[in-house]
């Protein structure tokens, strides 16, 4: 093979290498441009993607799950009690308080449900009688702290007027104190309460219900003794 032919073949080889390199660079640049100009997810798809990403980053432990699940039942009983106010002759001030309890705790049940669902945890059906548990092959209902017993609920439902007001206030003070104790128990558990949503929600429960406890004590003074 002559030197001239060798030089020609060498030149063709260089051309082929250069062409391949150009193709690779072009493909990489196109991919980079596509990635940079890709539209971000919006609407429901974007919200779901963000929720999943957030839930994967935020820490939560068993105590957080138990708190949210238990508080759903706790709130359910408070809502039942508050809904009796208009039909049981409660005074106007108490009816206004009950409206606030219904609205606030209905929204909070929805928040707790979403939180559990986003973390692929079972979402319980809120039960005003408490949490149903299986023990020794039988169903048992467990009351959360502060929840009224079946007998207390029956007594409240049978009351009217000032008697209802008094029983409601004493019962809801007991109920709210139980919720506050659940918050304290949550924060006492190792690693619990670090999730941003739970931290804010639990603090709101403690502050709001402590405020309502103080308000209900003042309202009791106007109801009088039985």
Tab-separated table of C-alpha atoms in Angstrom:
chain	number	residue	atom	x	y	z
A	1	UNK	CA	0.000	0.000	0.000
A	2	UNK	CA	1.427	3.358	-1.029
A	3	UNK	CA	1.944	6.207	1.381
A	4	UNK	CA	-0.637	8.212	-0.531
A	5	UNK	CA	-3.294	5.549	-0.060
A	6	UNK	CA	-2.466	5.201	3.635
A	7	UNK	CA	-2.824	8.944	4.117
A	8	UNK	CA	-6.199	8.878	2.366
A	9	UNK	CA	-7.487	6.059	4.584
A	10	UNK	CA	-6.224	7.853	7.681
A	11	UNK	CA	-8.062	11.017	6.655
A	12	UNK	CA	-11.284	9.064	6.116
A	13	UNK	CA	-10.943	7.513	9.586
A	14	UNK	CA	-10.470	10.916	11.193
A	15	UNK	CA	-13.548	12.196	9.366
A	16	UNK	CA	-15.631	9.274	10.649
A	17	UNK	CA	-14.495	9.841	14.246
A	18	UNK	CA	-15.266	13.553	14.014
A	19	UNK	CA	-18.713	12.872	12.565
A	20	UNK	CA	-19.529	10.413	15.361
A	21	UNK	CA	-18.338	12.849	18.024
A	22	UNK	CA	-20.487	15.599	16.515
A	23	UNK	CA	-23.528	13.318	16.583
A	24	UNK	CA	-22.961	12.437	20.244
A	25	UNK	CA	-22.489	16.066	21.274
A	26	UNK	CA	-25.612	17.092	19.375
A	27	UNK	CA	-27.669	14.350	21.038
A	28	UNK	CA	-26.444	15.291	24.507
A	29	UNK	CA	-27.169	18.968	23.887
A	30	UNK	CA	-30.649	18.148	22.624
A	31	UNK	CA	-31.366	16.039	25.688
A	32	UNK	CA	-30.150	18.792	27.994
A	33	UNK	CA	-32.276	21.361	26.202
A	34	UNK	CA	-35.300	19.072	26.400
A	35	UNK	CA	-34.800	18.606	30.123
A	36	UNK	CA	-34.388	22.313	30.727
A	37	UNK	CA	-37.489	23.222	28.733
A	38	UNK	CA	-39.710	20.391	30.046
A	39	UNK	CA	-42.855	21.762	31.612
A	40	UNK	CA	-43.191	21.077	35.353
A	41	UNK	CA	-46.182	19.072	36.542
A	42	UNK	CA	-49.090	21.320	37.401
A	43	UNK	CA	-52.559	20.972	38.848
A	44	UNK	CA	-53.555	17.742	40.552
A	45	UNK	CA	-50.626	15.763	39.111
A	46	UNK	CA	-48.169	18.337	40.424
A	47	UNK	CA	-49.826	18.422	43.833
A	48	UNK	CA	-49.717	14.633	44.112
A	49	UNK	CA	-46.061	14.529	43.040
A	50	UNK	CA	-45.138	17.214	45.568
A	51	UNK	CA	-47.073	15.494	48.358
A	52	UNK	CA	-45.319	12.214	47.647
A	53	UNK	CA	-41.914	13.886	47.573
A	54	UNK	CA	-42.622	15.763	50.796
A	55	UNK	CA	-43.946	12.701	52.589
A	56	UNK	CA	-40.822	10.780	51.603
A	57	UNK	CA	-38.584	13.458	53.129
A	58	UNK	CA	-40.433	14.232	56.343
A	59	UNK	CA	-39.798	11.923	59.311
A	60	UNK	CA	-42.659	10.204	61.108
A	61	UNK	CA	-42.867	7.359	63.582
A	62	UNK	CA	-45.473	4.948	64.918
A	63	UNK	CA	-46.539	7.415	67.619
A	64	UNK	CA	-47.409	9.986	64.930
A	65	UNK	CA	-49.636	7.494	63.112
A	66	UNK	CA	-51.360	6.442	66.344
A	67	UNK	CA	-51.925	10.072	67.323
A	68	UNK	CA	-53.580	10.995	64.038
A	69	UNK	CA	-55.724	7.847	63.953
A	70	UNK	CA	-56.833	8.197	67.584
A	71	UNK	CA	-57.560	11.903	67.324
A	72	UNK	CA	-59.960	11.235	64.439
A	73	UNK	CA	-62.172	9.194	66.815
A	74	UNK	CA	-61.715	11.788	69.561
A	75	UNK	CA	-62.868	14.597	67.266
A	76	UNK	CA	-65.822	12.529	66.032
A	77	UNK	CA	-67.319	12.373	69.532
A	78	UNK	CA	-66.872	16.113	70.077
A	79	UNK	CA	-68.742	16.790	66.828
A	80	UNK	CA	-71.655	14.550	67.876
A	81	UNK	CA	-71.890	16.371	71.207
A	82	UNK	CA	-71.744	19.797	69.572
A	83	UNK	CA	-74.428	18.922	67.015
A	84	UNK	CA	-76.909	18.301	69.830
A	85	UNK	CA	-76.764	21.934	70.970
A	86	UNK	CA	-79.488	23.366	68.648
A	87	UNK	CA	-81.929	20.506	69.272
A	88	UNK	CA	-81.376	20.264	73.029
A	89	UNK	CA	-82.117	23.860	73.988
A	90	UNK	CA	-78.562	25.109	74.468
A	91	UNK	CA	-78.192	28.823	75.107
A	92	UNK	CA	-77.069	31.032	72.183
A	93	UNK	CA	-73.497	31.476	73.452
A	94	UNK	CA	-73.031	27.732	73.791
A	95	UNK	CA	-74.508	27.166	70.336
A	96	UNK	CA	-71.937	29.544	68.870
A	97	UNK	CA	-69.140	27.643	70.607
A	98	UNK	CA	-70.549	24.372	69.274
A	99	UNK	CA	-70.614	25.723	65.714
A	100	UNK	CA	-66.946	26.591	66.049
A	101	UNK	CA	-66.121	23.125	67.393
A	102	UNK	CA	-68.001	21.441	64.531
A	103	UNK	CA	-66.320	23.521	61.817
A	104	UNK	CA	-62.801	23.320	63.255
A	105	UNK	CA	-62.822	19.628	64.078
A	106	UNK	CA	-64.479	18.595	60.807
A	107	UNK	CA	-61.644	20.338	58.945
A	108	UNK	CA	-59.079	18.702	61.216
A	109	UNK	CA	-60.496	15.219	60.598
A	110	UNK	CA	-60.058	15.864	56.863
A	111	UNK	CA	-56.455	16.976	57.482
A	112	UNK	CA	-55.679	13.851	59.521
A	113	UNK	CA	-57.248	11.638	56.873
A	114	UNK	CA	-55.137	13.227	54.113
A	115	UNK	CA	-51.972	12.917	56.185
A	116	UNK	CA	-52.480	9.205	56.778
A	117	UNK	CA	-53.446	8.539	53.159
A	118	UNK	CA	-50.379	10.373	51.826
A	119	UNK	CA	-48.185	8.021	53.844
A	120	UNK	CA	-50.027	4.879	52.767
A	121	UNK	CA	-51.396	4.331	56.276
A	122	UNK	CA	-54.880	2.957	57.066
A	123	UNK	CA	-57.463	5.742	57.349
A	124	UNK	CA	-60.002	4.835	60.055
A	125	UNK	CA	-63.678	5.696	59.852
A	126	UNK	CA	-64.158	8.245	62.667
A	127	UNK	CA	-66.089	6.537	65.469
A	128	UNK	CA	-67.602	8.717	68.233
A	129	UNK	CA	-67.709	5.653	70.502
A	130	UNK	CA	-63.930	5.220	70.332
A	131	UNK	CA	-61.440	2.952	68.594
A	132	UNK	CA	-62.550	-0.595	67.811
A	133	UNK	CA	-59.886	-3.212	68.525
A	134	UNK	CA	-59.689	-6.987	68.147
A	135	UNK	CA	-58.706	-8.785	71.353
A	136	UNK	CA	-58.925	-12.560	71.844
A	137	UNK	CA	-61.086	-12.833	68.758
A	138	UNK	CA	-63.613	-10.288	70.053
A	139	UNK	CA	-64.208	-6.624	69.265
A	140	UNK	CA	-63.585	-4.126	72.031
A	141	UNK	CA	-64.056	-0.368	71.938
A	142	UNK	CA	-61.339	1.711	73.546
A	143	UNK	CA	-61.987	5.308	74.545
A	144	UNK	CA	-59.318	7.912	73.904
A	145	UNK	CA	-58.286	10.109	76.868
A	146	UNK	CA	-61.122	12.402	77.941
A	147	UNK	CA	-63.796	10.790	75.779
A	148	UNK	CA	-67.200	10.430	77.426
A	149	UNK	CA	-68.491	6.982	78.308
A	150	UNK	CA	-71.659	5.599	76.757
A	151	UNK	CA	-73.550	6.411	79.977
A	152	UNK	CA	-72.319	10.023	79.933
A	153	UNK	CA	-73.352	10.418	76.299
A	154	UNK	CA	-76.823	9.025	77.033
A	155	UNK	CA	-77.240	11.398	79.968
A	156	UNK	CA	-76.198	14.363	77.821
A	157	UNK	CA	-78.533	13.358	74.999
A	158	UNK	CA	-81.461	13.128	77.423
A	159	UNK	CA	-80.829	16.584	78.927
A	160	UNK	CA	-82.445	19.826	77.809
A	161	UNK	CA	-81.977	23.538	78.433
A	162	UNK	CA	-79.737	24.594	81.312
A	163	UNK	CA	-79.162	20.981	82.324
A	164	UNK	CA	-77.831	20.240	78.850
A	165	UNK	CA	-75.621	23.343	78.979
A	166	UNK	CA	-74.089	22.266	82.276
A	167	UNK	CA	-73.528	18.646	81.258
A	168	UNK	CA	-72.143	19.699	77.892
A	169	UNK	CA	-69.667	22.152	79.389
A	170	UNK	CA	-68.382	19.749	82.042
A	171	UNK	CA	-68.222	16.944	79.483
A	172	UNK	CA	-66.437	19.001	76.833
A	173	UNK	CA	-63.936	20.321	79.379
A	174	UNK	CA	-63.143	16.689	80.205
A	175	UNK	CA	-62.970	15.922	76.478
A	176	UNK	CA	-60.657	18.839	75.667
A	177	UNK	CA	-58.364	18.026	78.579
A	178	UNK	CA	-58.025	14.545	77.147
A	179	UNK	CA	-57.016	15.955	73.762
A	180	UNK	CA	-54.378	18.157	75.384
A	181	UNK	CA	-52.997	15.126	77.233
A	182	UNK	CA	-52.787	13.256	73.905
A	183	UNK	CA	-50.676	16.089	72.485
A	184	UNK	CA	-48.343	15.979	75.474
A	185	UNK	CA	-48.045	12.203	75.123
A	186	UNK	CA	-47.198	12.617	71.430
A	187	UNK	CA	-44.358	15.045	72.070
A	188	UNK	CA	-43.059	12.853	74.899
A	189	UNK	CA	-42.654	9.905	72.503
A	190	UNK	CA	-39.163	9.462	71.059
A	191	UNK	CA	-38.879	10.868	67.535
A	192	UNK	CA	-42.535	11.894	67.336
A	193	UNK	CA	-43.925	15.285	66.351
A	194	UNK	CA	-41.101	16.148	63.929
A	195	UNK	CA	-43.274	16.060	60.830
A	196	UNK	CA	-44.185	19.661	59.976
A	197	UNK	CA	-47.915	18.992	59.567
A	198	UNK	CA	-48.209	17.041	62.806
A	199	UNK	CA	-46.125	19.556	64.736
A	200	UNK	CA	-48.356	22.457	63.688
A	201	UNK	CA	-51.597	20.516	64.071
A	202	UNK	CA	-50.759	19.185	67.534
A	203	UNK	CA	-49.718	22.627	68.749
A	204	UNK	CA	-52.927	24.122	67.351
A	205	UNK	CA	-54.973	21.482	69.187
A	206	UNK	CA	-53.255	22.268	72.474
A	207	UNK	CA	-53.568	26.048	72.134
A	208	UNK	CA	-57.131	26.118	70.757
A	209	UNK	CA	-58.564	23.587	73.164
A	210	UNK	CA	-56.835	25.102	76.189
A	211	UNK	CA	-58.384	28.443	75.213
A	212	UNK	CA	-61.804	26.803	74.871
A	213	UNK	CA	-61.409	25.087	78.265
A	214	UNK	CA	-60.900	28.481	79.906
A	215	UNK	CA	-63.892	29.882	78.026
A	216	UNK	CA	-66.109	26.972	79.083
A	217	UNK	CA	-65.152	27.406	82.737
A	218	UNK	CA	-66.358	31.019	82.473
A	219	UNK	CA	-69.580	29.868	80.805
A	220	UNK	CA	-70.187	27.386	83.626
A	221	UNK	CA	-70.320	30.284	86.074
A	222	UNK	CA	-73.386	31.656	84.286
A	223	UNK	CA	-75.153	28.279	84.060
A	224	UNK	CA	-75.196	27.766	87.812
A	225	UNK	CA	-75.375	24.676	89.982
A	226	UNK	CA	-77.885	21.876	89.302
